[in-house]
Amino acid sequence: MNNVTGGFAGIDDAYEKDVIIWGFNPYDQELTVTNTNIELIIYDGFPTGVYDYQVVNLTGDAVTLMIDDFNFSLSALTDSSFVL
Protein backbone atom coordinates (compact mmCIF):
# COMPACT_ATOMS: atom_id res chain seq x y z
CA MET A 1 0.00 0.00 0.00
CA ASN A 2 1.42 3.39 -0.88
CA ASN A 3 -1.41 5.89 -0.40
CA VAL A 4 -4.75 6.36 1.35
CA THR A 5 -7.00 9.22 0.23
CA GLY A 6 -10.62 10.31 0.59
CA GLY A 7 -13.35 9.32 2.96
CA PHE A 8 -15.25 11.34 5.52
CA ALA A 9 -12.09 12.62 7.24
CA GLY A 10 -10.44 13.78 3.99
CA ILE A 11 -7.48 11.45 4.48
CA ASP A 12 -4.39 11.90 2.27
CA ASP A 13 -1.58 9.76 3.67
CA ALA A 14 1.36 8.59 1.55
CA TYR A 15 3.80 5.87 2.59
CA GLU A 16 7.38 5.11 1.61
CA LYS A 17 7.86 2.03 -0.57
CA ASP A 18 7.83 -1.25 1.39
CA VAL A 19 6.52 0.30 4.64
CA ILE A 20 3.17 -1.46 4.13
CA ILE A 21 3.18 -4.61 1.99
CA TRP A 22 0.13 -6.65 1.07
CA GLY A 23 1.00 -10.09 -0.36
CA PHE A 24 -1.87 -12.06 -1.88
CA ASN A 25 -1.75 -15.85 -2.12
CA PRO A 26 -4.51 -16.75 -4.62
CA TYR A 27 -4.21 -20.50 -3.94
CA ASP A 28 -4.94 -20.28 -0.21
CA GLN A 29 -6.87 -17.00 -0.51
CA GLU A 30 -4.70 -15.51 2.22
CA LEU A 31 -3.43 -11.95 2.47
CA THR A 32 -0.15 -11.48 4.32
CA VAL A 33 0.29 -7.92 5.59
CA THR A 34 3.61 -6.51 6.73
CA ASN A 35 2.93 -3.10 8.27
CA THR A 36 6.04 -1.40 9.65
CA ASN A 37 4.53 2.08 9.76
CA ILE A 38 5.37 3.96 12.97
CA GLU A 39 3.91 7.35 12.02
CA LEU A 40 0.81 8.51 13.90
CA ILE A 41 -1.72 8.86 11.09
CA ILE A 42 -5.43 8.32 10.66
CA TYR A 43 -5.35 5.09 8.65
CA ASP A 44 -2.59 2.73 7.61
CA GLY A 45 -4.63 -0.39 6.92
CA PHE A 46 -4.38 -3.73 8.62
CA PRO A 47 -1.71 -4.51 11.21
CA THR A 48 0.93 -7.11 10.40
CA GLY A 49 -0.71 -10.52 10.12
CA VAL A 50 -2.39 -13.08 7.86
CA TYR A 51 -5.99 -12.56 6.74
CA ASP A 52 -8.49 -14.56 4.67
CA TYR A 53 -9.71 -12.82 1.53
CA GLN A 54 -12.03 -13.23 -1.47
CA VAL A 55 -12.57 -11.23 -4.64
CA VAL A 56 -16.25 -11.46 -5.58
CA ASN A 57 -18.78 -10.00 -7.99
CA LEU A 58 -21.72 -9.07 -5.79
CA THR A 59 -23.83 -7.22 -8.36
CA GLY A 60 -23.28 -6.71 -12.09
CA ASP A 61 -19.81 -5.33 -12.78
CA ALA A 62 -19.12 -4.32 -9.17
CA VAL A 63 -16.13 -6.21 -7.77
CA THR A 64 -15.58 -6.41 -4.02
CA LEU A 65 -12.46 -7.38 -2.10
CA MET A 66 -13.51 -9.06 1.14
CA ILE A 67 -10.81 -9.26 3.84
CA ASP A 68 -12.01 -10.99 6.99
CA ASP A 69 -15.12 -8.96 7.94
CA PHE A 70 -14.27 -5.90 5.81
CA ASN A 71 -15.61 -5.24 2.28
CA PHE A 72 -13.82 -2.91 -0.15
CA SER A 73 -15.17 -1.88 -3.58
CA LEU A 74 -12.52 -2.25 -6.28
CA SER A 75 -12.50 0.62 -8.76
CA ALA A 76 -9.44 -0.64 -10.67
CA LEU A 77 -7.85 -4.09 -10.76
CA THR A 78 -4.77 -5.32 -12.68
CA ASP A 79 -2.40 -8.26 -12.29
CA SER A 80 -0.11 -6.21 -10.04
CA SER A 81 -2.22 -3.47 -8.43
CA PHE A 82 -5.68 -2.32 -7.43
CA VAL A 83 -7.54 0.76 -6.27
CA LEU A 84 -10.12 0.49 -3.49
CSV table of N, CA, C and O in Angstrom, one decimal:
chain,number,residue,atom,x,y,z
A,1,MET,N,0.9,-1.2,0.0
A,1,MET,CA,0.0,0.0,0.0
A,1,MET,C,0.9,1.2,0.0
A,1,MET,O,1.9,1.3,0.7
A,2,ASN,N,0.6,2.2,-0.9
A,2,ASN,CA,1.4,3.4,-0.9
A,2,ASN,C,0.7,4.7,-0.6
A,2,ASN,O,1.3,5.7,-0.5
A,3,ASN,N,-0.7,4.7,-0.6
A,3,ASN,CA,-1.4,5.9,-0.4
A,3,ASN,C,-2.8,5.6,0.0
A,3,ASN,O,-3.4,4.7,-0.5
A,4,VAL,N,-3.4,6.4,0.9
A,4,VAL,CA,-4.8,6.4,1.3
A,4,VAL,C,-5.3,7.8,1.2
A,4,VAL,O,-4.8,8.7,1.8
A,5,THR,N,-6.4,7.9,0.4
A,5,THR,CA,-7.0,9.2,0.2
A,5,THR,C,-8.5,9.1,0.3
A,5,THR,O,-9.1,8.1,0.0
A,6,GLY,N,-9.2,10.2,0.6
A,6,GLY,CA,-10.6,10.3,0.6
A,6,GLY,C,-11.3,10.0,1.9
A,6,GLY,O,-10.7,10.0,3.0
A,7,GLY,N,-12.6,9.7,1.8
A,7,GLY,CA,-13.3,9.3,3.0
A,7,GLY,C,-13.9,10.5,3.7
A,7,GLY,O,-13.6,11.7,3.3
A,8,PHE,N,-14.6,10.3,4.7
A,8,PHE,CA,-15.3,11.3,5.5
A,8,PHE,C,-14.2,12.3,6.1
A,8,PHE,O,-14.5,13.5,6.2
A,9,ALA,N,-13.1,11.8,6.6
A,9,ALA,CA,-12.1,12.6,7.2
A,9,ALA,C,-11.2,13.4,6.3
A,9,ALA,O,-10.3,14.1,6.7
A,10,GLY,N,-11.3,13.1,5.0
A,10,GLY,CA,-10.4,13.8,4.0
A,10,GLY,C,-9.0,13.3,4.1
A,10,GLY,O,-8.1,14.1,4.0
A,11,ILE,N,-8.8,12.0,4.3
A,11,ILE,CA,-7.5,11.5,4.5
A,11,ILE,C,-6.7,11.6,3.2
A,11,ILE,O,-7.1,11.4,2.1
A,12,ASP,N,-5.4,11.9,3.4
A,12,ASP,CA,-4.4,11.9,2.3
A,12,ASP,C,-3.0,11.5,2.9
A,12,ASP,O,-2.2,12.4,3.2
A,13,ASP,N,-2.8,10.2,3.1
A,13,ASP,CA,-1.6,9.8,3.7
A,13,ASP,C,-0.8,8.9,2.7
A,13,ASP,O,-1.3,8.0,2.1
A,14,ALA,N,0.5,9.3,2.5
A,14,ALA,CA,1.4,8.6,1.5
A,14,ALA,C,2.4,7.8,2.4
A,14,ALA,O,2.8,8.3,3.5
A,15,TYR,N,2.8,6.7,1.9
A,15,TYR,CA,3.8,5.9,2.6
A,15,TYR,C,5.0,5.6,1.7
A,15,TYR,O,4.9,5.5,0.5
A,16,GLU,N,6.2,5.5,2.3
A,16,GLU,CA,7.4,5.1,1.6
A,16,GLU,C,7.2,3.7,1.1
A,16,GLU,O,6.5,2.9,1.7
A,17,LYS,N,7.9,3.4,0.0
A,17,LYS,CA,7.9,2.0,-0.6
A,17,LYS,C,8.3,1.0,0.5
A,17,LYS,O,9.2,1.2,1.2
A,18,ASP,N,7.6,-0.1,0.5
A,18,ASP,CA,7.8,-1.3,1.4
A,18,ASP,C,7.5,-1.0,2.9
A,18,ASP,O,7.9,-1.9,3.7
A,19,VAL,N,6.9,0.1,3.2
A,19,VAL,CA,6.5,0.3,4.6
A,19,VAL,C,5.3,-0.6,5.0
A,19,VAL,O,5.2,-1.1,6.0
A,20,ILE,N,4.4,-0.6,4.0
A,20,ILE,CA,3.2,-1.5,4.1
A,20,ILE,C,3.1,-2.3,2.9
A,20,ILE,O,3.0,-1.9,1.8
A,21,ILE,N,3.2,-3.6,3.1
A,21,ILE,CA,3.2,-4.6,2.0
A,21,ILE,C,2.0,-5.6,2.2
A,21,ILE,O,1.8,-6.1,3.2
A,22,TRP,N,1.2,-5.7,1.1
A,22,TRP,CA,0.1,-6.7,1.1
A,22,TRP,C,0.5,-7.7,0.1
A,22,TRP,O,0.7,-7.4,-1.1
A,23,GLY,N,0.7,-9.0,0.5
A,23,GLY,CA,1.0,-10.1,-0.4
A,23,GLY,C,-0.2,-11.0,-0.4
A,23,GLY,O,-0.6,-11.6,0.6
A,24,PHE,N,-0.7,-11.2,-1.7
A,24,PHE,CA,-1.9,-12.1,-1.9
A,24,PHE,C,-1.4,-13.4,-2.3
A,24,PHE,O,-0.7,-13.6,-3.3
A,25,ASN,N,-2.0,-14.5,-1.7
A,25,ASN,CA,-1.8,-15.9,-2.1
A,25,ASN,C,-3.1,-16.3,-2.7
A,25,ASN,O,-4.0,-16.7,-1.9
A,26,PRO,N,-3.2,-16.4,-4.0
A,26,PRO,CA,-4.5,-16.8,-4.6
A,26,PRO,C,-4.9,-18.2,-4.4
A,26,PRO,O,-6.0,-18.6,-4.5
A,27,TYR,N,-3.9,-19.1,-4.1
A,27,TYR,CA,-4.2,-20.5,-3.9
A,27,TYR,C,-4.9,-20.8,-2.6
A,27,TYR,O,-5.8,-21.6,-2.5
A,28,ASP,N,-4.4,-20.1,-1.5
A,28,ASP,CA,-4.9,-20.3,-0.2
A,28,ASP,C,-5.9,-19.2,0.1
A,28,ASP,O,-6.6,-19.2,1.2
A,29,GLN,N,-6.0,-18.2,-0.7
A,29,GLN,CA,-6.9,-17.0,-0.5
A,29,GLN,C,-6.5,-16.4,0.8
A,29,GLN,O,-7.4,-16.1,1.7
A,30,GLU,N,-5.2,-16.2,1.0
A,30,GLU,CA,-4.7,-15.5,2.2
A,30,GLU,C,-3.9,-14.2,1.8
A,30,GLU,O,-3.2,-14.2,0.9
A,31,LEU,N,-4.1,-13.2,2.6
A,31,LEU,CA,-3.4,-12.0,2.5
A,31,LEU,C,-2.4,-11.8,3.6
A,31,LEU,O,-2.8,-11.9,4.8
A,32,THR,N,-1.2,-11.7,3.3
A,32,THR,CA,-0.1,-11.5,4.3
A,32,THR,C,0.2,-10.0,4.3
A,32,THR,O,0.7,-9.5,3.3
A,33,VAL,N,0.0,-9.3,5.5
A,33,VAL,CA,0.3,-7.9,5.6
A,33,VAL,C,1.5,-7.7,6.5
A,33,VAL,O,1.6,-8.3,7.5
A,34,THR,N,2.5,-6.9,5.9
A,34,THR,CA,3.6,-6.5,6.7
A,34,THR,C,3.5,-5.0,6.8
A,34,THR,O,3.6,-4.3,5.9
A,35,ASN,N,3.2,-4.5,8.0
A,35,ASN,CA,2.9,-3.1,8.3
A,35,ASN,C,4.0,-2.6,9.3
A,35,ASN,O,3.8,-2.8,10.5
A,36,THR,N,5.0,-1.9,8.8
A,36,THR,CA,6.0,-1.4,9.7
A,36,THR,C,5.9,0.1,9.9
A,36,THR,O,6.9,0.7,10.3
A,37,ASN,N,4.7,0.7,9.6
A,37,ASN,CA,4.5,2.1,9.8
A,37,ASN,C,4.6,2.4,11.2
A,37,ASN,O,3.9,1.8,12.1
A,38,ILE,N,5.3,3.5,11.6
A,38,ILE,CA,5.4,4.0,13.0
A,38,ILE,C,4.8,5.4,13.1
A,38,ILE,O,4.8,5.9,14.2
A,39,GLU,N,4.4,6.0,12.0
A,39,GLU,CA,3.9,7.4,12.0
A,39,GLU,C,2.5,7.3,12.6
A,39,GLU,O,1.7,6.4,12.4
A,40,LEU,N,2.2,8.4,13.4
A,40,LEU,CA,0.8,8.5,13.9
A,40,LEU,C,-0.1,9.2,12.9
A,40,LEU,O,0.0,10.4,12.7
A,41,ILE,N,-0.8,8.4,12.1
A,41,ILE,CA,-1.7,8.9,11.1
A,41,ILE,C,-3.1,8.3,11.3
A,41,ILE,O,-3.3,7.4,12.1
A,42,ILE,N,-4.0,8.8,10.5
A,42,ILE,CA,-5.4,8.3,10.7
A,42,ILE,C,-5.6,6.9,10.3
A,42,ILE,O,-6.2,6.1,11.0
A,43,TYR,N,-5.1,6.4,9.1
A,43,TYR,CA,-5.3,5.1,8.7
A,43,TYR,C,-4.1,4.5,7.9
A,43,TYR,O,-3.6,5.2,7.0
A,44,ASP,N,-3.7,3.4,8.3
A,44,ASP,CA,-2.6,2.7,7.6
A,44,ASP,C,-2.9,1.3,7.3
A,44,ASP,O,-2.1,0.4,7.1
A,45,GLY,N,-4.2,0.9,7.3
A,45,GLY,CA,-4.6,-0.4,6.9
A,45,GLY,C,-4.5,-1.4,8.0
A,45,GLY,O,-4.6,-1.1,9.2
A,46,PHE,N,-4.4,-2.6,7.7
A,46,PHE,CA,-4.4,-3.7,8.6
A,46,PHE,C,-3.0,-3.8,9.3
A,46,PHE,O,-2.0,-3.6,8.7
A,47,PRO,N,-3.0,-4.2,10.6
A,47,PRO,CA,-1.7,-4.5,11.2
A,47,PRO,C,-1.1,-5.8,10.6
A,47,PRO,O,-1.7,-6.5,9.9
A,48,THR,N,0.2,-5.9,10.9
A,48,THR,CA,0.9,-7.1,10.4
A,48,THR,C,0.2,-8.4,10.8
A,48,THR,O,-0.2,-8.5,12.0
A,49,GLY,N,0.0,-9.3,9.8
A,49,GLY,CA,-0.7,-10.5,10.1
A,49,GLY,C,-1.2,-11.2,8.8
A,49,GLY,O,-0.9,-10.7,7.7
A,50,VAL,N,-1.9,-12.3,9.0
A,50,VAL,CA,-2.4,-13.1,7.9
A,50,VAL,C,-3.9,-13.0,7.9
A,50,VAL,O,-4.5,-13.3,9.0
A,51,TYR,N,-4.5,-12.7,6.8
A,51,TYR,CA,-6.0,-12.6,6.7
A,51,TYR,C,-6.6,-13.4,5.6
A,51,TYR,O,-5.9,-13.5,4.5
A,52,ASP,N,-7.8,-13.9,5.8
A,52,ASP,CA,-8.5,-14.6,4.7
A,52,ASP,C,-9.1,-13.5,3.8
A,52,ASP,O,-9.5,-12.4,4.2
A,53,TYR,N,-9.1,-13.8,2.5
A,53,TYR,CA,-9.7,-12.8,1.5
A,53,TYR,C,-10.4,-13.5,0.4
A,53,TYR,O,-10.2,-14.7,0.1
A,54,GLN,N,-11.3,-12.8,-0.3
A,54,GLN,CA,-12.0,-13.2,-1.5
A,54,GLN,C,-12.2,-12.0,-2.4
A,54,GLN,O,-12.4,-10.9,-1.9
A,55,VAL,N,-12.2,-12.2,-3.7
A,55,VAL,CA,-12.6,-11.2,-4.6
A,55,VAL,C,-13.9,-11.7,-5.3
A,55,VAL,O,-13.9,-12.8,-5.9
A,56,VAL,N,-14.9,-11.0,-5.1
A,56,VAL,CA,-16.3,-11.5,-5.6
A,56,VAL,C,-17.0,-10.4,-6.4
A,56,VAL,O,-16.8,-9.2,-6.2
A,57,ASN,N,-17.8,-10.9,-7.3
A,57,ASN,CA,-18.8,-10.0,-8.0
A,57,ASN,C,-20.1,-10.1,-7.2
A,57,ASN,O,-20.8,-11.1,-7.3
A,58,LEU,N,-20.5,-9.0,-6.6
A,58,LEU,CA,-21.7,-9.1,-5.8
A,58,LEU,C,-22.9,-8.7,-6.6
A,58,LEU,O,-24.0,-9.3,-6.5
A,59,THR,N,-22.7,-7.7,-7.5
A,59,THR,CA,-23.8,-7.2,-8.4
A,59,THR,C,-23.2,-6.7,-9.7
A,59,THR,O,-22.3,-5.8,-9.7
A,60,GLY,N,-23.7,-7.2,-10.8
A,60,GLY,CA,-23.3,-6.7,-12.1
A,60,GLY,C,-21.8,-6.7,-12.2
A,60,GLY,O,-21.1,-7.7,-12.0
A,61,ASP,N,-21.2,-5.5,-12.6
A,61,ASP,CA,-19.8,-5.3,-12.8
A,61,ASP,C,-19.1,-4.9,-11.5
A,61,ASP,O,-17.8,-4.8,-11.5
A,62,ALA,N,-19.8,-4.7,-10.4
A,62,ALA,CA,-19.1,-4.3,-9.2
A,62,ALA,C,-18.3,-5.5,-8.6
A,62,ALA,O,-18.8,-6.6,-8.4
A,63,VAL,N,-17.0,-5.2,-8.3
A,63,VAL,CA,-16.1,-6.2,-7.8
A,63,VAL,C,-15.8,-5.8,-6.4
A,63,VAL,O,-15.4,-4.6,-6.1
A,64,THR,N,-15.8,-6.7,-5.4
A,64,THR,CA,-15.6,-6.4,-4.0
A,64,THR,C,-14.4,-7.3,-3.5
A,64,THR,O,-14.4,-8.5,-3.8
A,65,LEU,N,-13.5,-6.7,-2.8
A,65,LEU,CA,-12.5,-7.4,-2.1
A,65,LEU,C,-12.9,-7.5,-0.7
A,65,LEU,O,-13.1,-6.5,0.0
A,66,MET,N,-13.1,-8.8,-0.2
A,66,MET,CA,-13.5,-9.1,1.1
A,66,MET,C,-12.3,-9.6,1.9
A,66,MET,O,-11.7,-10.6,1.5
A,67,ILE,N,-11.9,-8.9,3.0
A,67,ILE,CA,-10.8,-9.3,3.8
A,67,ILE,C,-11.4,-9.4,5.2
A,67,ILE,O,-11.8,-8.5,5.8
A,68,ASP,N,-11.4,-10.7,5.7
A,68,ASP,CA,-12.0,-11.0,7.0
A,68,ASP,C,-13.4,-10.4,7.0
A,68,ASP,O,-14.2,-10.8,6.1
A,69,ASP,N,-13.8,-9.5,7.9
A,69,ASP,CA,-15.1,-9.0,7.9
A,69,ASP,C,-15.3,-7.6,7.3
A,69,ASP,O,-16.2,-6.9,7.5
A,70,PHE,N,-14.3,-7.2,6.5
A,70,PHE,CA,-14.3,-5.9,5.8
A,70,PHE,C,-14.5,-6.1,4.3
A,70,PHE,O,-13.9,-6.9,3.7
A,71,ASN,N,-15.3,-5.2,3.7
A,71,ASN,CA,-15.6,-5.2,2.3
A,71,ASN,C,-15.1,-3.9,1.7
A,71,ASN,O,-15.4,-2.9,2.2
A,72,PHE,N,-14.4,-4.1,0.6
A,72,PHE,CA,-13.8,-2.9,-0.1
A,72,PHE,C,-14.2,-3.0,-1.6
A,72,PHE,O,-14.0,-4.0,-2.3
A,73,SER,N,-14.8,-1.9,-2.2
A,73,SER,CA,-15.2,-1.9,-3.6
A,73,SER,C,-13.9,-1.6,-4.4
A,73,SER,O,-13.2,-0.7,-4.1
A,74,LEU,N,-13.7,-2.4,-5.4
A,74,LEU,CA,-12.5,-2.2,-6.3
A,74,LEU,C,-12.9,-1.4,-7.4
A,74,LEU,O,-13.8,-1.7,-8.2
A,75,SER,N,-12.2,-0.3,-7.6
A,75,SER,CA,-12.5,0.6,-8.8
A,75,SER,C,-11.5,0.4,-9.9
A,75,SER,O,-11.8,0.8,-11.0
A,76,ALA,N,-10.4,-0.3,-9.6
A,76,ALA,CA,-9.4,-0.6,-10.7
A,76,ALA,C,-8.7,-1.9,-10.2
A,76,ALA,O,-8.3,-2.0,-9.1
A,77,LEU,N,-8.5,-2.8,-11.1
A,77,LEU,CA,-7.9,-4.1,-10.8
A,77,LEU,C,-7.0,-4.5,-11.9
A,77,LEU,O,-7.5,-4.7,-13.1
A,78,THR,N,-5.7,-4.8,-11.7
A,78,THR,CA,-4.8,-5.3,-12.7
A,78,THR,C,-4.1,-6.5,-12.1
A,78,THR,O,-4.3,-6.9,-10.9
A,79,ASP,N,-3.1,-7.1,-12.8
A,79,ASP,CA,-2.4,-8.3,-12.3
A,79,ASP,C,-1.5,-7.9,-11.1
A,79,ASP,O,-1.1,-8.7,-10.3
A,80,SER,N,-1.1,-6.6,-11.1
A,80,SER,CA,-0.1,-6.2,-10.0
A,80,SER,C,-0.6,-5.1,-9.1
A,80,SER,O,0.2,-4.7,-8.2
A,81,SER,N,-1.8,-4.5,-9.3
A,81,SER,CA,-2.2,-3.5,-8.4
A,81,SER,C,-3.7,-3.4,-8.4
A,81,SER,O,-4.4,-3.9,-9.3
A,82,PHE,N,-4.2,-2.6,-7.5
A,82,PHE,CA,-5.7,-2.3,-7.4
A,82,PHE,C,-5.9,-1.0,-6.7
A,82,PHE,O,-5.1,-0.5,-6.0
A,83,VAL,N,-7.1,-0.5,-6.9
A,83,VAL,CA,-7.5,0.8,-6.3
A,83,VAL,C,-8.8,0.4,-5.6
A,83,VAL,O,-9.8,-0.1,-6.2
A,84,LEU,N,-8.9,0.7,-4.3
A,84,LEU,CA,-10.1,0.5,-3.5
A,84,LEU,C,-11.0,1.7,-3.5
A,84,LEU,O,-10.5,2.8,-3.4
